Amino acid sequence: MEKNLFENARDAVNRFTQRRGGKHDATSQHDMEAAKQAIQSAYSQCSQQEKQQLQQFEQEVESHHNNLQ
């Protein structure tokens, strides 16, 4: 069974936020963009509760991105 868009977004955020090393390199930039894209795609096909979680995912990505800089 295929993963739905919400699960893809959650997985993309986890990949980005689990990165270690503290350097903001091209890979982490790519992971951040992938996470943001996955979140935006998921908004179109999710419940209201999932939308709230997607908003939290967006905040996590931004927070993690700011910590890398």
Coordinates of N, CA, C and O in Angstrom, one line a residue:
M1 N 0.8 -1.2 0.0 CA 0.0 0.0 0.0 C 0.9 1.2 0.0 O 1.9 1.3 0.7
E2 N 0.5 2.2 -0.8 CA 1.3 3.4 -0.9 C 1.1 4.3 0.3 O 0.0 4.3 0.9
K3 N 2.1 5.1 0.7 CA 2.0 6.0 1.7 C 1.2 7.2 1.2 O 1.3 7.6 0.1
N4 N 0.4 7.8 2.1 CA -0.3 9.0 1.7 C 0.5 10.2 1.8 O 1.7 10.2 2.4
L5 N 0.0 11.3 1.3 CA 0.8 12.5 1.3 C 1.2 13.0 2.7 O 2.3 13.6 2.9
F6 N 0.3 12.8 3.7 CA 0.6 13.3 5.0 C 1.8 12.5 5.6 O 2.7 13.0 6.2
E7 N 1.8 11.2 5.4 CA 2.9 10.3 5.8 C 4.2 10.7 5.1 O 5.3 10.7 5.8
N8 N 4.1 11.0 3.9 CA 5.3 11.5 3.1 C 5.9 12.8 3.7 O 7.1 12.9 3.9
A9 N 5.0 13.7 4.1 CA 5.4 14.9 4.7 C 6.1 14.7 6.0 O 7.2 15.2 6.3
R10 N 5.5 13.8 6.9 CA 6.0 13.5 8.2 C 7.4 12.9 8.0 O 8.4 13.3 8.7
D11 N 7.6 12.0 7.1 CA 8.9 11.3 6.9 C 9.9 12.3 6.4 O 11.1 12.3 6.8
A12 N 9.5 13.2 5.5 CA 10.5 14.2 5.0 C 10.9 15.2 6.1 O 12.1 15.5 6.2
V13 N 10.0 15.6 6.9 CA 10.4 16.4 8.1 C 11.3 15.7 9.0 O 12.3 16.2 9.5
N14 N 11.0 14.4 9.3 CA 11.9 13.6 10.1 C 13.3 13.5 9.5 O 14.3 13.6 10.3
R15 N 13.4 13.3 8.2 CA 14.7 13.2 7.6 C 15.5 14.5 7.8 O 16.7 14.5 8.1
F16 N 14.8 15.6 7.6 CA 15.5 16.9 7.7 C 15.9 17.2 9.2 O 17.0 17.6 9.4
T17 N 15.0 17.0 10.1 CA 15.3 17.3 11.5 C 16.2 16.3 12.2 O 16.8 16.7 13.2
Q18 N 16.4 15.1 11.7 CA 17.3 14.1 12.3 C 18.7 14.3 11.8 O 19.6 13.6 12.4
R19 N 19.0 15.2 10.9 CA 20.3 15.4 10.4 C 21.2 15.9 11.5 O 20.8 16.8 12.3
R20 N 22.4 15.4 11.6 CA 23.3 15.9 12.7 C 24.5 16.5 12.0 O 24.8 16.4 10.8
G21 N 25.3 17.3 12.8 CA 26.5 17.9 12.2 C 26.6 19.4 12.3 O 27.6 19.9 12.4
G22 N 25.4 20.0 12.3 CA 25.4 21.4 12.5 C 25.7 22.3 11.3 O 25.6 23.5 11.3
K23 N 26.2 21.6 10.2 CA 26.5 22.4 9.0 C 25.3 22.5 8.1 O 24.5 21.6 8.0
H24 N 25.1 23.7 7.6 CA 24.0 23.9 6.7 C 24.5 23.7 5.3 O 24.9 24.7 4.6
D25 N 24.6 22.5 4.8 CA 25.2 22.2 3.5 C 24.1 22.0 2.5 O 22.9 22.1 2.8
A26 N 24.5 21.6 1.3 CA 23.6 21.4 0.2 C 22.6 20.3 0.5 O 21.5 20.4 0.1
T27 N 23.1 19.3 1.1 CA 22.2 18.1 1.4 C 21.1 18.6 2.4 O 19.9 18.3 2.2
S28 N 21.4 19.3 3.4 CA 20.4 19.7 4.4 C 19.4 20.7 3.7 O 18.3 20.7 4.0
Q29 N 20.0 21.5 2.8 CA 19.1 22.5 2.1 C 18.1 21.7 1.2 O 17.0 22.0 1.2
H30 N 18.6 20.7 0.6 CA 17.8 19.8 -0.3 C 16.7 19.2 0.6 O 15.5 19.1 0.2
D31 N 17.1 18.6 1.7 CA 16.1 18.0 2.6 C 15.1 19.0 3.1 O 13.9 18.6 3.2
M32 N 15.5 20.2 3.4 CA 14.5 21.2 3.9 C 13.5 21.5 2.8 O 12.3 21.6 3.0
E33 N 14.0 21.7 1.5 CA 13.1 22.0 0.4 C 12.2 20.8 0.2 O 11.0 21.0 -0.1
A34 N 12.7 19.6 0.3 CA 11.8 18.4 0.1 C 10.8 18.3 1.2 O 9.6 18.0 0.9
A35 N 11.1 18.7 2.4 CA 10.1 18.7 3.5 C 9.1 19.7 3.3 O 7.9 19.4 3.4
K36 N 9.5 20.9 2.9 CA 8.5 22.0 2.6 C 7.6 21.6 1.5 O 6.4 21.8 1.5
Q37 N 8.1 21.0 0.4 CA 7.3 20.6 -0.7 C 6.3 19.5 -0.3 O 5.1 19.5 -0.7
A38 N 6.8 18.5 0.5 CA 5.9 17.4 0.9 C 4.8 18.0 1.8 O 3.6 17.5 1.7
I39 N 5.1 18.9 2.6 CA 4.1 19.5 3.5 C 3.0 20.2 2.6 O 1.8 20.0 2.8
Q40 N 3.4 21.0 1.7 CA 2.5 21.7 0.8 C 1.6 20.8 0.0 O 0.4 21.0 -0.1
S41 N 2.2 19.7 -0.5 CA 1.4 18.7 -1.2 C 0.4 18.0 -0.3 O -0.7 17.8 -0.8
A42 N 0.7 17.8 0.9 CA -0.2 17.1 1.8 C -1.4 17.9 2.2 O -2.4 17.4 2.5
Y43 N -1.3 19.3 2.2 CA -2.4 20.1 2.6 C -3.6 19.8 1.7 O -4.7 20.0 2.2
S44 N -3.4 19.5 0.5 CA -4.6 19.3 -0.4 C -5.4 18.1 -0.1 O -6.6 18.0 -0.5
Q45 N -4.8 17.1 0.6 CA -5.6 15.8 0.8 C -5.5 15.3 2.2 O -5.2 14.2 2.5
C46 N -5.8 16.2 3.2 CA -5.7 15.8 4.6 C -6.9 16.4 5.4 O -7.5 17.3 5.0
S47 N -7.0 15.8 6.5 CA -8.1 16.2 7.4 C -7.7 17.5 8.2 O -6.5 17.9 8.1
Q48 N -8.6 18.1 8.9 CA -8.3 19.3 9.7 C -7.3 19.0 10.7 O -6.4 19.8 10.9
Q49 N -7.4 17.8 11.4 CA -6.4 17.5 12.4 C -5.0 17.3 11.8 O -4.0 17.8 12.3
E50 N -4.9 16.7 10.6 CA -3.7 16.6 9.9 C -3.1 17.9 9.5 O -1.9 18.2 9.5
K51 N -4.0 18.9 9.1 CA -3.6 20.2 8.7 C -2.9 20.9 9.9 O -1.9 21.6 9.7
Q52 N -3.4 20.7 11.1 CA -2.8 21.3 12.3 C -1.4 20.7 12.5 O -0.5 21.4 12.9
Q53 N -1.3 19.4 12.3 CA 0.0 18.7 12.4 C 1.0 19.2 11.3 O 2.2 19.4 11.6
L54 N 0.5 19.4 10.1 CA 1.3 20.0 9.1 C 1.9 21.3 9.4 O 3.0 21.7 9.2
Q55 N 1.0 22.2 10.1 CA 1.5 23.5 10.5 C 2.6 23.3 11.6 O 3.6 24.1 11.5
Q56 N 2.5 22.3 12.4 CA 3.6 22.0 13.4 C 4.8 21.6 12.7 O 5.9 22.0 13.1
F57 N 4.7 20.8 11.6 CA 5.8 20.3 10.9 C 6.5 21.5 10.2 O 7.8 21.6 10.3
E58 N 5.8 22.4 9.7 CA 6.4 23.6 9.1 C 7.2 24.4 10.1 O 8.3 24.9 9.9
Q59 N 6.6 24.5 11.4 CA 7.4 25.2 12.4 C 8.6 24.5 12.8 O 9.7 25.1 13.0
E60 N 8.6 23.2 12.8 CA 9.8 22.3 13.1 C 10.8 22.6 12.1 O 12.0 22.7 12.4
V61 N 10.4 22.6 10.8 CA 11.4 22.8 9.7 C 12.1 24.1 9.9 O 13.3 24.2 9.8
E62 N 11.3 25.2 10.1 CA 11.8 26.5 10.2 C 12.7 26.6 11.4 O 13.8 27.2 11.4
S63 N 12.3 26.0 12.5 CA 13.1 26.1 13.8 C 14.5 25.4 13.5 O 15.5 25.9 13.9
H64 N 14.4 24.2 13.0 CA 15.6 23.4 12.7 C 16.5 24.1 11.7 O 17.7 24.2 11.9
H65 N 15.9 24.7 10.7 CA 16.7 25.5 9.7 C 17.4 26.7 10.4 O 18.6 26.9 10.2
N66 N 16.7 27.4 11.3 CA 17.3 28.5 12.0 C 18.4 28.1 12.9 O 19.4 28.8 13.1
N67 N 18.3 26.9 13.5 CA 19.4 26.4 14.4 C 20.6 26.0 13.6 O 21.7 25.9 14.2
L68 N 20.4 25.6 12.3 CA 21.6 25.2 11.5 C 22.4 26.4 11.0 O 23.6 26.3 10.7
Q69 N 21.8 27.6 11.0 CA 22.5 28.8 10.5 C 23.4 29.3 11.5 O 23.3 29.2 12.7

